Amino acid sequence: MPPVAIRVNQGAAARKSPTPHRGLFITFEGIEGSGKSTQARLLTEFLKISGFVVVETREPGGTPVAERIRDIFLQTPKNTVDSLVPETETSLVLAARSQHVASLIRPALAKGAVVLCDRFSDSTLAYQGYGRGLNVSKLQGFNRFATQGLTPDMTFLFDLPVPKGLARRRRNPNQNRIDKEALAFHSRVRKGFLALASQQSRRIHIINASRSEEAISRQIQTLVEPILKRRLRAKQISRAK
Ligand SMILES: Nc1ncnc2c1ncn2[C@@H]1O[C@H](COP(=O)(O)OP(=O)(O)O)[C@@H](O)[C@H]1O
Ligand SMILES: [Mg+2]
Protein backbone atom coordinates (compact mmCIF):
# COMPACT_ATOMS: atom_id res chain seq x y z
CA MET A 1 0.00 0.00 0.00
CA PRO A 2 1.45 3.43 -0.88
CA PRO A 3 2.10 5.66 2.12
CA VAL A 4 -0.82 7.95 2.93
CA ALA A 5 0.12 11.64 2.81
CA ILE A 6 -0.32 12.81 6.38
CA ARG A 7 0.32 16.27 7.70
CA VAL A 8 1.66 16.67 11.20
CA ASN A 9 -1.37 17.79 13.17
CA GLN A 10 0.24 20.89 14.68
CA GLY A 11 0.85 24.50 13.82
CA ALA A 12 -1.11 27.12 11.93
CA ALA A 13 -0.97 25.38 8.54
CA ALA A 14 -2.46 22.15 9.93
CA ARG A 15 -5.14 24.01 11.90
CA LYS A 16 -6.38 25.75 8.74
CA SER A 17 -6.40 22.57 6.69
CA PRO A 18 -9.21 19.98 6.68
CA THR A 19 -8.85 16.74 8.63
CA PRO A 20 -5.51 15.30 7.56
CA HIS A 21 -6.40 11.60 7.45
CA ARG A 22 -9.24 9.15 7.50
CA GLY A 23 -10.12 7.35 10.70
CA LEU A 24 -9.59 8.73 14.17
CA PHE A 25 -6.38 8.24 16.12
CA ILE A 26 -6.61 8.55 19.91
CA THR A 27 -3.75 7.92 22.33
CA PHE A 28 -3.71 7.27 26.09
CA GLU A 29 -0.75 8.63 28.04
CA GLY A 30 0.34 8.98 31.64
CA ILE A 31 2.51 7.51 34.37
CA GLU A 32 2.34 3.91 35.59
CA GLY A 33 -0.95 3.03 37.24
CA SER A 34 -2.79 6.12 35.97
CA GLY A 35 -5.54 4.03 34.35
CA LYS A 36 -4.55 4.14 30.66
CA SER A 37 -5.21 0.47 29.93
CA THR A 38 -8.45 0.49 31.91
CA GLN A 39 -9.80 3.51 30.02
CA ALA A 40 -8.61 2.25 26.61
CA ARG A 41 -10.59 -0.94 27.27
CA LEU A 42 -13.69 0.96 28.43
CA LEU A 43 -13.65 3.31 25.42
CA THR A 44 -13.14 0.34 23.08
CA GLU A 45 -16.25 -1.35 24.54
CA PHE A 46 -18.28 1.86 24.27
CA LEU A 47 -17.27 2.49 20.65
CA LYS A 48 -17.89 -1.12 19.61
CA ILE A 49 -21.36 -1.06 21.16
CA SER A 50 -21.95 2.22 19.30
CA GLY A 51 -21.10 0.43 16.03
CA PHE A 52 -17.70 1.86 15.14
CA VAL A 53 -14.78 -0.08 13.71
CA VAL A 54 -12.26 0.00 16.56
CA VAL A 55 -8.65 -1.14 16.76
CA GLU A 56 -7.25 -1.24 20.29
CA THR A 57 -3.49 -1.46 20.48
CA ARG A 58 -0.50 -0.50 22.65
CA GLU A 59 3.11 0.64 22.67
CA PRO A 60 5.71 -0.59 22.70
CA GLY A 61 4.01 -3.43 20.83
CA GLY A 62 0.95 -3.97 18.69
CA THR A 63 2.55 -6.21 16.04
CA PRO A 64 4.44 -9.49 16.59
CA VAL A 65 7.90 -7.96 16.11
CA ALA A 66 7.02 -4.87 18.15
CA GLU A 67 5.76 -7.13 20.98
CA ARG A 68 9.15 -8.93 20.92
CA ILE A 69 10.83 -5.53 21.24
CA ARG A 70 8.43 -4.76 24.14
CA ASP A 71 9.68 -7.84 25.99
CA ILE A 72 13.29 -6.70 25.61
CA PHE A 73 12.30 -3.17 26.67
CA LEU A 74 10.34 -4.15 29.78
CA GLN A 75 11.98 -7.38 30.92
CA THR A 76 15.75 -6.86 30.48
CA PRO A 77 17.19 -6.97 34.02
CA LYS A 78 19.16 -4.07 35.45
CA ASN A 79 22.70 -4.33 36.82
CA THR A 80 24.01 -6.51 34.00
CA VAL A 81 26.12 -5.63 30.96
CA ASP A 82 22.78 -5.33 29.14
CA SER A 83 21.31 -2.81 31.59
CA LEU A 84 19.61 -0.60 29.00
CA VAL A 85 21.13 2.85 28.46
CA PRO A 86 18.74 5.69 27.50
CA GLU A 87 19.85 5.60 23.85
CA THR A 88 19.07 1.87 23.63
CA GLU A 89 15.68 2.39 25.27
CA THR A 90 14.90 5.11 22.73
CA SER A 91 16.05 3.04 19.77
CA LEU A 92 13.93 0.09 20.89
CA VAL A 93 10.72 2.08 21.30
CA LEU A 94 11.28 3.86 17.98
CA ALA A 95 11.91 0.57 16.15
CA ALA A 96 8.71 -0.86 17.60
CA ARG A 97 6.77 2.33 16.72
CA SER A 98 7.95 2.37 13.09
CA GLN A 99 6.68 -1.15 12.52
CA HIS A 100 3.46 -0.52 14.45
CA VAL A 101 2.57 2.66 12.55
CA ALA A 102 3.40 1.31 9.11
CA SER A 103 1.85 -2.12 9.38
CA LEU A 104 -1.06 -1.68 11.79
CA ILE A 105 -2.05 1.91 12.63
CA ARG A 106 -1.91 3.55 9.17
CA PRO A 107 -3.74 0.72 7.38
CA ALA A 108 -6.47 0.75 10.07
CA LEU A 109 -6.90 4.54 9.79
CA ALA A 110 -7.03 4.27 5.99
CA LYS A 111 -10.02 1.93 6.42
CA GLY A 112 -11.79 4.50 8.60
CA ALA A 113 -11.21 2.78 11.96
CA VAL A 114 -10.99 4.46 15.33
CA VAL A 115 -7.53 3.48 16.57
CA LEU A 116 -6.98 3.58 20.34
CA CYS A 117 -3.34 3.30 21.36
CA ASP A 118 -2.15 2.79 24.94
CA ARG A 119 0.99 5.03 24.91
CA PHE A 120 2.57 6.59 21.81
CA SER A 121 5.13 9.27 20.87
CA ASP A 122 4.46 11.47 23.93
CA SER A 123 5.72 8.63 26.17
CA THR A 124 9.10 8.78 24.42
CA LEU A 125 9.35 12.51 25.16
CA ALA A 126 8.19 12.09 28.77
CA TYR A 127 10.23 8.97 29.68
CA GLN A 128 13.39 9.14 27.57
CA GLY A 129 13.35 12.96 27.41
CA TYR A 130 12.14 14.35 30.73
CA GLY A 131 12.73 11.10 32.68
CA ARG A 132 16.14 9.99 31.35
CA GLY A 133 17.38 13.44 30.34
CA LEU A 134 17.78 13.01 26.56
CA ASN A 135 17.24 16.08 24.37
CA VAL A 136 13.49 16.51 23.86
CA SER A 137 13.65 18.32 20.53
CA LYS A 138 15.96 15.62 19.12
CA LEU A 139 13.46 13.01 20.31
CA GLN A 140 10.66 14.91 18.55
CA GLY A 141 12.65 14.57 15.32
CA PHE A 142 13.14 10.83 15.95
CA ASN A 143 9.39 10.48 16.55
CA ARG A 144 8.65 12.16 13.21
CA PHE A 145 11.05 9.73 11.55
CA ALA A 146 9.50 6.66 13.23
CA THR A 147 5.89 7.71 12.59
CA GLN A 148 6.48 9.33 9.19
CA GLY A 149 4.71 12.34 10.65
CA LEU A 150 1.64 10.65 12.14
CA THR A 151 0.34 12.59 15.16
CA PRO A 152 -2.69 11.57 17.26
CA ASP A 153 -5.92 13.47 16.64
CA MET A 154 -6.59 13.42 20.34
CA THR A 155 -4.58 12.41 23.41
CA PHE A 156 -5.80 11.76 26.93
CA LEU A 157 -3.21 12.41 29.61
CA PHE A 158 -4.18 10.61 32.81
CA ASP A 159 -2.71 12.63 35.63
CA LEU A 160 -2.43 11.72 39.28
CA PRO A 161 0.19 11.93 42.05
CA VAL A 162 3.04 9.47 41.45
CA PRO A 163 2.70 7.59 44.80
CA LYS A 164 -0.99 6.98 44.02
CA GLY A 165 -0.22 5.57 40.58
CA LEU A 166 2.59 3.38 41.86
CA ALA A 167 0.44 2.09 44.74
CA ARG A 168 -2.24 1.02 42.21
CA ARG A 169 0.37 -0.59 40.05
CA ARG A 170 2.08 -2.38 42.91
CA ARG A 171 -1.06 -4.32 43.70
CA ASN A 172 0.04 -6.34 40.68
CA PRO A 173 2.93 -8.67 41.70
CA ASN A 174 4.51 -8.54 38.20
CA GLN A 175 6.61 -5.38 38.22
CA ASN A 176 8.41 -4.51 34.99
CA ARG A 177 11.72 -2.65 34.60
CA ILE A 178 10.05 0.77 34.43
CA ASP A 179 7.66 0.15 37.36
CA LYS A 180 10.74 -0.45 39.53
CA GLU A 181 12.31 2.95 38.78
CA ALA A 182 12.70 5.47 41.64
CA LEU A 183 9.95 7.90 42.62
CA ALA A 184 12.08 10.82 41.37
CA PHE A 185 12.16 9.31 37.89
CA HIS A 186 8.38 8.92 37.76
CA SER A 187 7.97 12.48 39.06
CA ARG A 188 10.09 13.85 36.19
CA VAL A 189 7.97 11.83 33.77
CA ARG A 190 4.73 13.23 35.23
CA LYS A 191 6.07 16.80 35.00
CA GLY A 192 7.18 16.09 31.43
CA PHE A 193 3.72 14.94 30.40
CA LEU A 194 2.19 18.06 31.96
CA ALA A 195 4.69 20.28 30.12
CA LEU A 196 3.78 18.59 26.82
CA ALA A 197 0.08 19.08 27.57
CA SER A 198 0.56 22.78 28.23
CA GLN A 199 2.45 23.14 24.92
CA GLN A 200 -0.19 21.23 22.93
CA SER A 201 -3.39 21.96 24.78
CA ARG A 202 -5.56 21.54 21.68
CA ARG A 203 -4.55 17.90 21.27
CA ILE A 204 -3.68 16.75 24.81
CA HIS A 205 -6.56 16.67 27.30
CA ILE A 206 -5.48 16.39 30.94
CA ILE A 207 -7.75 13.97 32.77
CA ASN A 208 -7.88 13.94 36.57
CA ALA A 209 -7.11 10.25 37.09
CA SER A 210 -7.73 10.26 40.85
CA ARG A 211 -11.48 9.90 40.26
CA SER A 212 -13.53 6.71 39.80
CA GLU A 213 -13.18 4.62 36.63
CA GLU A 214 -16.82 5.42 35.77
CA ALA A 215 -16.45 9.21 36.14
CA ILE A 216 -13.32 9.21 33.98
CA SER A 217 -14.92 6.99 31.37
CA ARG A 218 -17.95 9.31 31.10
CA GLN A 219 -15.71 12.35 30.67
CA ILE A 220 -13.78 10.63 27.89
CA GLN A 221 -16.97 9.63 26.06
CA THR A 222 -18.17 13.24 26.28
CA LEU A 223 -14.90 14.51 24.81
CA VAL A 224 -14.85 11.95 21.99
CA GLU A 225 -18.50 12.14 20.89
CA PRO A 226 -18.46 15.50 19.02
CA ILE A 227 -15.38 14.48 17.06
CA LEU A 228 -16.92 11.14 16.16
CA LYS A 229 -20.03 12.92 14.90
CA ARG A 230 -18.02 15.35 12.80
CA ARG A 231 -15.95 12.61 11.23
CA LEU A 232 -18.98 10.43 10.58
CA ARG A 233 -20.65 13.32 8.76
CA ALA A 234 -17.49 13.83 6.71
CA LYS A 235 -17.44 10.04 6.01
CA GLN A 236 -13.95 9.84 7.50
CA ILE A 237 -14.82 7.00 9.87
CA SER A 238 -16.71 3.80 9.18
CA ARG A 239 -19.53 1.95 10.88
CA ALA A 240 -19.10 -1.80 11.42
CA LYS A 241 -21.04 -3.77 8.78
N1 LIG B 1 -9.97 5.29 38.40
C1 LIG B 1 -9.42 4.28 39.07
N2 LIG B 1 -9.53 4.22 40.41
C2 LIG B 1 -8.96 3.22 41.11
N3 LIG B 1 -8.24 2.21 40.56
C3 LIG B 1 -8.08 2.21 39.22
C4 LIG B 1 -8.66 3.25 38.41
N4 LIG B 1 -8.34 3.00 37.11
C5 LIG B 1 -7.60 1.87 37.12
N5 LIG B 1 -7.45 1.38 38.38
C6 LIG B 1 -6.70 0.20 38.80
O1 LIG B 1 -5.33 0.59 38.92
C7 LIG B 1 -4.47 -0.39 38.36
C8 LIG B 1 -3.69 0.23 37.21
O2 LIG B 1 -4.60 0.58 36.16
P1 LIG B 1 -4.16 0.46 34.64
O3 LIG B 1 -5.34 0.80 33.81
O4 LIG B 1 -3.50 -0.85 34.40
O5 LIG B 1 -3.09 1.64 34.57
P2 LIG B 1 -1.94 1.93 33.50
O6 LIG B 1 -2.29 1.17 32.25
O7 LIG B 1 -1.98 3.41 33.31
O8 LIG B 1 -0.65 1.50 34.14
C9 LIG B 1 -5.36 -1.55 37.95
O9 LIG B 1 -5.38 -2.48 39.00
C10 LIG B 1 -6.72 -0.92 37.75
O10 LIG B 1 -7.76 -1.82 37.98
MG1 LIG C 1 -1.25 -0.26 31.17
mmCIF file of C-alpha atoms in Angstrom, residues 8 10 90-91 93-95 97-98 101 106 120-122 124-126 128-129 134-151 196 199-200 203:
data_model
loop_
_atom_site.group_PDB
_atom_site.id
_atom_site.type_symbol
_atom_site.label_atom_id
_atom_site.label_comp_id
_atom_site.label_asym_id
_atom_site.label_seq_id
_atom_site.Cartn_x
_atom_site.Cartn_y
_atom_site.Cartn_z
ATOM 1 C CA VAL A 8 1.664 16.670 11.202
ATOM 2 C CA GLN A 10 0.241 20.885 14.684
ATOM 3 C CA THR A 90 14.904 5.107 22.732
ATOM 4 C CA SER A 91 16.049 3.041 19.768
ATOM 5 C CA VAL A 93 10.719 2.079 21.300
ATOM 6 C CA LEU A 94 11.279 3.858 17.978
ATOM 7 C CA ALA A 95 11.906 0.573 16.153
ATOM 8 C CA ARG A 97 6.773 2.332 16.723
ATOM 9 C CA SER A 98 7.952 2.366 13.092
ATOM 10 C CA VAL A 101 2.572 2.659 12.554
ATOM 11 C CA ARG A 106 -1.912 3.552 9.166
ATOM 12 C CA PHE A 120 2.566 6.589 21.812
ATOM 13 C CA SER A 121 5.129 9.267 20.873
ATOM 14 C CA ASP A 122 4.457 11.468 23.935
ATOM 15 C CA THR A 124 9.100 8.783 24.420
ATOM 16 C CA LEU A 125 9.346 12.506 25.157
ATOM 17 C CA ALA A 126 8.190 12.089 28.769
ATOM 18 C CA GLN A 128 13.387 9.141 27.573
ATOM 19 C CA GLY A 129 13.352 12.964 27.415
ATOM 20 C CA LEU A 134 17.780 13.012 26.565
ATOM 21 C CA ASN A 135 17.242 16.077 24.373
ATOM 22 C CA VAL A 136 13.494 16.507 23.863
ATOM 23 C CA SER A 137 13.647 18.323 20.531
ATOM 24 C CA LYS A 138 15.957 15.615 19.119
ATOM 25 C CA LEU A 139 13.461 13.009 20.308
ATOM 26 C CA GLN A 140 10.664 14.912 18.546
ATOM 27 C CA GLY A 141 12.655 14.565 15.324
ATOM 28 C CA PHE A 142 13.142 10.830 15.948
ATOM 29 C CA ASN A 143 9.390 10.481 16.548
ATOM 30 C CA ARG A 144 8.654 12.163 13.211
ATOM 31 C CA PHE A 145 11.050 9.727 11.550
ATOM 32 C CA ALA A 146 9.498 6.662 13.230
ATOM 33 C CA THR A 147 5.890 7.711 12.592
ATOM 34 C CA GLN A 148 6.485 9.334 9.186
ATOM 35 C CA GLY A 149 4.706 12.345 10.651
ATOM 36 C CA LEU A 150 1.643 10.652 12.137
ATOM 37 C CA THR A 151 0.340 12.588 15.163
ATOM 38 C CA LEU A 196 3.782 18.595 26.820
ATOM 39 C CA GLN A 199 2.452 23.140 24.924
ATOM 40 C CA GLN A 200 -0.189 21.234 22.935
ATOM 41 C CA ARG A 203 -4.545 17.900 21.272
#
